[in-house]
């Protein structure tokens, strides 16, 4: 899902921020903590513009679905639906709030009564689609922009056009009125911003600097600055007196579609084609917040059964769903009131369960993103959660020393596993569902019979907390992570088959590859390690992480090859990273014998750090097909000009990192028109 942010706005009191999405949803954010307070659903196509009434009680939205919707800001209920004959590109309230102007694809501006929906006036004159409209402070005049390259000034009472402002060499996509009401700024596909005198209709200045279509423009509340956004991925700040660019803000990895100033003038928000909303500090010109991405350490990551979605949970109390291929944040699940420690997909992939420091277990709908049930019973933190292979049960491990089993249909408590002498850190079902494995702060691993709920085996050996357990795909072996080791156990005999050596600090997680030939482990030593599941020999080490690596999961893939695996990691810095692991058979002639050595090549596919794709440490020196825009964006995301080797392989060979290109794409002219067309 590519949920482009097409429009954004602040409420008059500055306490709420709103984003209109390509999906048709409108997301409402609380400025105090930047959390989504509610999502307004109703539009069935992209929301092109949103605006609040002057008193802040009503929200008005214009959409490609040919409607304008009028919402209650308090309840989120849609009060009216104003149906138009063609797509609606912009809606604006009059200064007194007694009228709304709708800019339409049918070349007209329709004036309506927001309390009744009644049409009051139709302004005709533009020769092509009307893209934008704004009221002058007196409420008796309107300014509009159009695909016909012109800006027009209208008298609301008579319905006549007073001035036609010509000069742009491309479609006019946005207009903004100065706070004093004496000037109008217009943004165009010709890559310029023009400033016009309202009374005379003369062009005062032309602002040039963007290298692509200028998508939006806005005045600061004081009128001393002008902000513009562009398909070149930047925002520019222009000084209104000198008419020069005083700041160039970079950070978005795709077109910047919209911009809005906070009422106090201290912050500015932008939305873009990279599916993010960014909050900028005007005084320093820096980005302070990005809507997509965890703000604190990632505690767990899991992949959906079909391999298309990654779920991550964090100390920031949120669960985020990511597109496996692109790294785009698809959805944010909010509801937990404290750290979320664990997430798990149902076998069908349509539901998600989570557990955290709030002592509860939650069931979520993946499609709707809504919490369907909250299960209470644990008396301390829920540290791990897992579905049974049949999907009829969920097991939750808690710091209260127990594991509870829950019916996924009714939410009823089915039973409790008791026996550990300290908190239970992890839980896993065997592939056939007959056994449950648990690891604990009491340094032990236990096996339980799923039907009788009796403990059948206790494995001793770890000299520290057991943080994770994982069954092999065949169910014959069990891997456990704790202290500084990964241990492999025979499920039948309880014998320890091998103990890994390499990690220099706590091992947080362990996971089997889909084929069962590799084990991945992550640690407080800031590394990801790959192990041969049969011999326990180290196969590769990735050690360029910026902090502790808390989570790892393999991704199911439908790619028709047996040589490539994909995994994802979650880190202390809030990042979620996707990796490709390629195994190749290589024959090496040793001095005394011929030895077959199987190498692992590991490369970074994408990194979602607070919502931004990054390619830190990636060499772009010899990558073909990159334009100057690609190189600029890649460099901003951490790419370098010379090769670097952040990976070390635990064999005699050192594998140099292969060149990686982020999921960045320079738009064609057609795509530019499709993305910014209003």
PDB file of C-alpha atoms in Angstrom, residues 572-668:
ATOM      1  CA  UNK A 572      17.791   0.014  19.825  1.00  0.00           C
ATOM      2  CA  UNK A 573      17.779   3.118  17.614  1.00  0.00           C
ATOM      3  CA  UNK A 574      14.209   2.366  16.478  1.00  0.00           C
ATOM      4  CA  UNK A 575      15.242   1.093  13.048  1.00  0.00           C
ATOM      5  CA  UNK A 576      13.846  -1.906  11.207  1.00  0.00           C
ATOM      6  CA  UNK A 577      16.241  -3.331   8.592  1.00  0.00           C
ATOM      7  CA  UNK A 578      15.755  -5.924   5.875  1.00  0.00           C
ATOM      8  CA  UNK A 579      18.705  -8.109   4.834  1.00  0.00           C
ATOM      9  CA  UNK A 580      19.341 -10.577   2.036  1.00  0.00           C
ATOM     10  CA  UNK A 581      21.388 -13.685   2.783  1.00  0.00           C
ATOM     11  CA  UNK A 582      22.825 -15.484  -0.245  1.00  0.00           C
ATOM     12  CA  UNK A 583      24.490 -18.863   0.137  1.00  0.00           C
ATOM     13  CA  UNK A 584      26.939 -20.120  -2.479  1.00  0.00           C
ATOM     14  CA  UNK A 585      28.898 -23.351  -2.824  1.00  0.00           C
ATOM     15  CA  UNK A 586      32.627 -22.675  -3.289  1.00  0.00           C
ATOM     16  CA  UNK A 587      35.419 -25.196  -3.722  1.00  0.00           C
ATOM     17  CA  UNK A 588      38.657 -24.174  -2.002  1.00  0.00           C
ATOM     18  CA  UNK A 589      41.940 -25.922  -2.539  1.00  0.00           C
ATOM     19  CA  UNK A 590      43.650 -26.161   0.838  1.00  0.00           C
ATOM     20  CA  UNK A 591      47.312 -27.018   1.232  1.00  0.00           C
ATOM     21  CA  UNK A 592      46.693 -30.653   2.205  1.00  0.00           C
ATOM     22  CA  UNK A 593      43.069 -31.376   1.314  1.00  0.00           C
ATOM     23  CA  UNK A 594      40.192 -30.196  -0.823  1.00  0.00           C
ATOM     24  CA  UNK A 595      37.484 -28.671   1.343  1.00  0.00           C
ATOM     25  CA  UNK A 596      33.940 -27.603   0.424  1.00  0.00           C
ATOM     26  CA  UNK A 597      33.065 -24.325   2.112  1.00  0.00           C
ATOM     27  CA  UNK A 598      29.608 -22.753   1.985  1.00  0.00           C
ATOM     28  CA  UNK A 599      29.798 -18.972   2.206  1.00  0.00           C
ATOM     29  CA  UNK A 600      27.133 -16.486   3.254  1.00  0.00           C
ATOM     30  CA  UNK A 601      26.865 -13.117   1.543  1.00  0.00           C
ATOM     31  CA  UNK A 602      24.791 -10.599   3.526  1.00  0.00           C
ATOM     32  CA  UNK A 603      23.588  -7.303   2.113  1.00  0.00           C
ATOM     33  CA  UNK A 604      21.223  -4.570   3.239  1.00  0.00           C
ATOM     34  CA  UNK A 605      17.975  -4.217   1.255  1.00  0.00           C
ATOM     35  CA  UNK A 606      16.363  -1.320   3.128  1.00  0.00           C
ATOM     36  CA  UNK A 607      16.375   0.391   6.480  1.00  0.00           C
ATOM     37  CA  UNK A 608      13.338   2.117   7.981  1.00  0.00           C
ATOM     38  CA  UNK A 609      14.741   4.461  10.606  1.00  0.00           C
ATOM     39  CA  UNK A 610      11.984   6.740  11.922  1.00  0.00           C
ATOM     40  CA  UNK A 611      10.262   6.287   8.616  1.00  0.00           C
ATOM     41  CA  UNK A 612      13.184   7.099   6.296  1.00  0.00           C
ATOM     42  CA  UNK A 613      14.836   4.586   4.023  1.00  0.00           C
ATOM     43  CA  UNK A 614      18.570   4.686   4.735  1.00  0.00           C
ATOM     44  CA  UNK A 615      21.587   3.167   3.063  1.00  0.00           C
ATOM     45  CA  UNK A 616      24.246   4.001   5.601  1.00  0.00           C
ATOM     46  CA  UNK A 617      27.680   2.811   4.531  1.00  0.00           C
ATOM     47  CA  UNK A 618      26.531   1.750   1.068  1.00  0.00           C
ATOM     48  CA  UNK A 619      28.932   2.320  -1.814  1.00  0.00           C
ATOM     49  CA  UNK A 620      27.461   3.992  -4.892  1.00  0.00           C
ATOM     50  CA  UNK A 621      30.791   4.459  -6.629  1.00  0.00           C
ATOM     51  CA  UNK A 622      30.293   1.840  -9.359  1.00  0.00           C
ATOM     52  CA  UNK A 623      26.507   1.598  -9.439  1.00  0.00           C
ATOM     53  CA  UNK A 624      25.145   2.127 -12.935  1.00  0.00           C
ATOM     54  CA  UNK A 625      21.907   3.897 -13.822  1.00  0.00           C
ATOM     55  CA  UNK A 626      21.909   6.483 -11.025  1.00  0.00           C
ATOM     56  CA  UNK A 627      20.891  10.033 -11.909  1.00  0.00           C
ATOM     57  CA  UNK A 628      22.172  13.070 -10.036  1.00  0.00           C
ATOM     58  CA  UNK A 629      18.908  13.118  -8.042  1.00  0.00           C
ATOM     59  CA  UNK A 630      19.397   9.459  -7.066  1.00  0.00           C
ATOM     60  CA  UNK A 631      22.963  10.155  -5.927  1.00  0.00           C
ATOM     61  CA  UNK A 632      21.915  13.201  -3.957  1.00  0.00           C
ATOM     62  CA  UNK A 633      19.132  11.340  -2.144  1.00  0.00           C
ATOM     63  CA  UNK A 634      21.293   8.284  -1.515  1.00  0.00           C
ATOM     64  CA  UNK A 635      24.063  10.464  -0.085  1.00  0.00           C
ATOM     65  CA  UNK A 636      21.542  12.120   2.223  1.00  0.00           C
ATOM     66  CA  UNK A 637      20.541   8.676   3.451  1.00  0.00           C
ATOM     67  CA  UNK A 638      24.134   7.707   4.318  1.00  0.00           C
ATOM     68  CA  UNK A 639      25.594   6.355   1.082  1.00  0.00           C
ATOM     69  CA  UNK A 640      29.309   6.806   0.419  1.00  0.00           C
ATOM     70  CA  UNK A 641      31.438   7.149  -2.685  1.00  0.00           C
ATOM     71  CA  UNK A 642      34.016   4.505  -1.818  1.00  0.00           C
ATOM     72  CA  UNK A 643      33.394   0.828  -0.934  1.00  0.00           C
ATOM     73  CA  UNK A 644      33.208  -0.009   2.725  1.00  0.00           C
ATOM     74  CA  UNK A 645      33.264  -3.386   4.451  1.00  0.00           C
ATOM     75  CA  UNK A 646      30.877  -3.395   7.431  1.00  0.00           C
ATOM     76  CA  UNK A 647      30.486  -7.189   7.260  1.00  0.00           C
ATOM     77  CA  UNK A 648      32.952  -9.737   8.577  1.00  0.00           C
ATOM     78  CA  UNK A 649      32.587 -13.429   7.715  1.00  0.00           C
ATOM     79  CA  UNK A 650      33.769 -16.028  10.224  1.00  0.00           C
ATOM     80  CA  UNK A 651      35.932 -17.949   7.754  1.00  0.00           C
ATOM     81  CA  UNK A 652      39.190 -17.286   5.978  1.00  0.00           C
ATOM     82  CA  UNK A 653      37.455 -15.071   3.418  1.00  0.00           C
ATOM     83  CA  UNK A 654      36.257 -11.515   3.928  1.00  0.00           C
ATOM     84  CA  UNK A 655      33.124 -10.723   1.971  1.00  0.00           C
ATOM     85  CA  UNK A 656      33.079  -7.118   0.783  1.00  0.00           C
ATOM     86  CA  UNK A 657      29.709  -5.460   0.911  1.00  0.00           C
ATOM     87  CA  UNK A 658      28.027  -5.392  -2.473  1.00  0.00           C
ATOM     88  CA  UNK A 659      26.605  -2.122  -3.734  1.00  0.00           C
ATOM     89  CA  UNK A 660      23.073  -1.544  -2.555  1.00  0.00           C
ATOM     90  CA  UNK A 661      20.601   0.885  -4.076  1.00  0.00           C
ATOM     91  CA  UNK A 662      17.711   2.160  -1.954  1.00  0.00           C
ATOM     92  CA  UNK A 663      14.133   1.897  -3.163  1.00  0.00           C
ATOM     93  CA  UNK A 664      14.445   5.319  -4.730  1.00  0.00           C
ATOM     94  CA  UNK A 665      13.067   6.081  -8.154  1.00  0.00           C
ATOM     95  CA  UNK A 666      13.306   9.243 -10.187  1.00  0.00           C
ATOM     96  CA  UNK A 667       9.822   9.976 -11.535  1.00  0.00           C
ATOM     97  CA  UNK A 668       9.052  10.150 -15.209  1.00  0.00           C
TER      98      UNK A 668
END
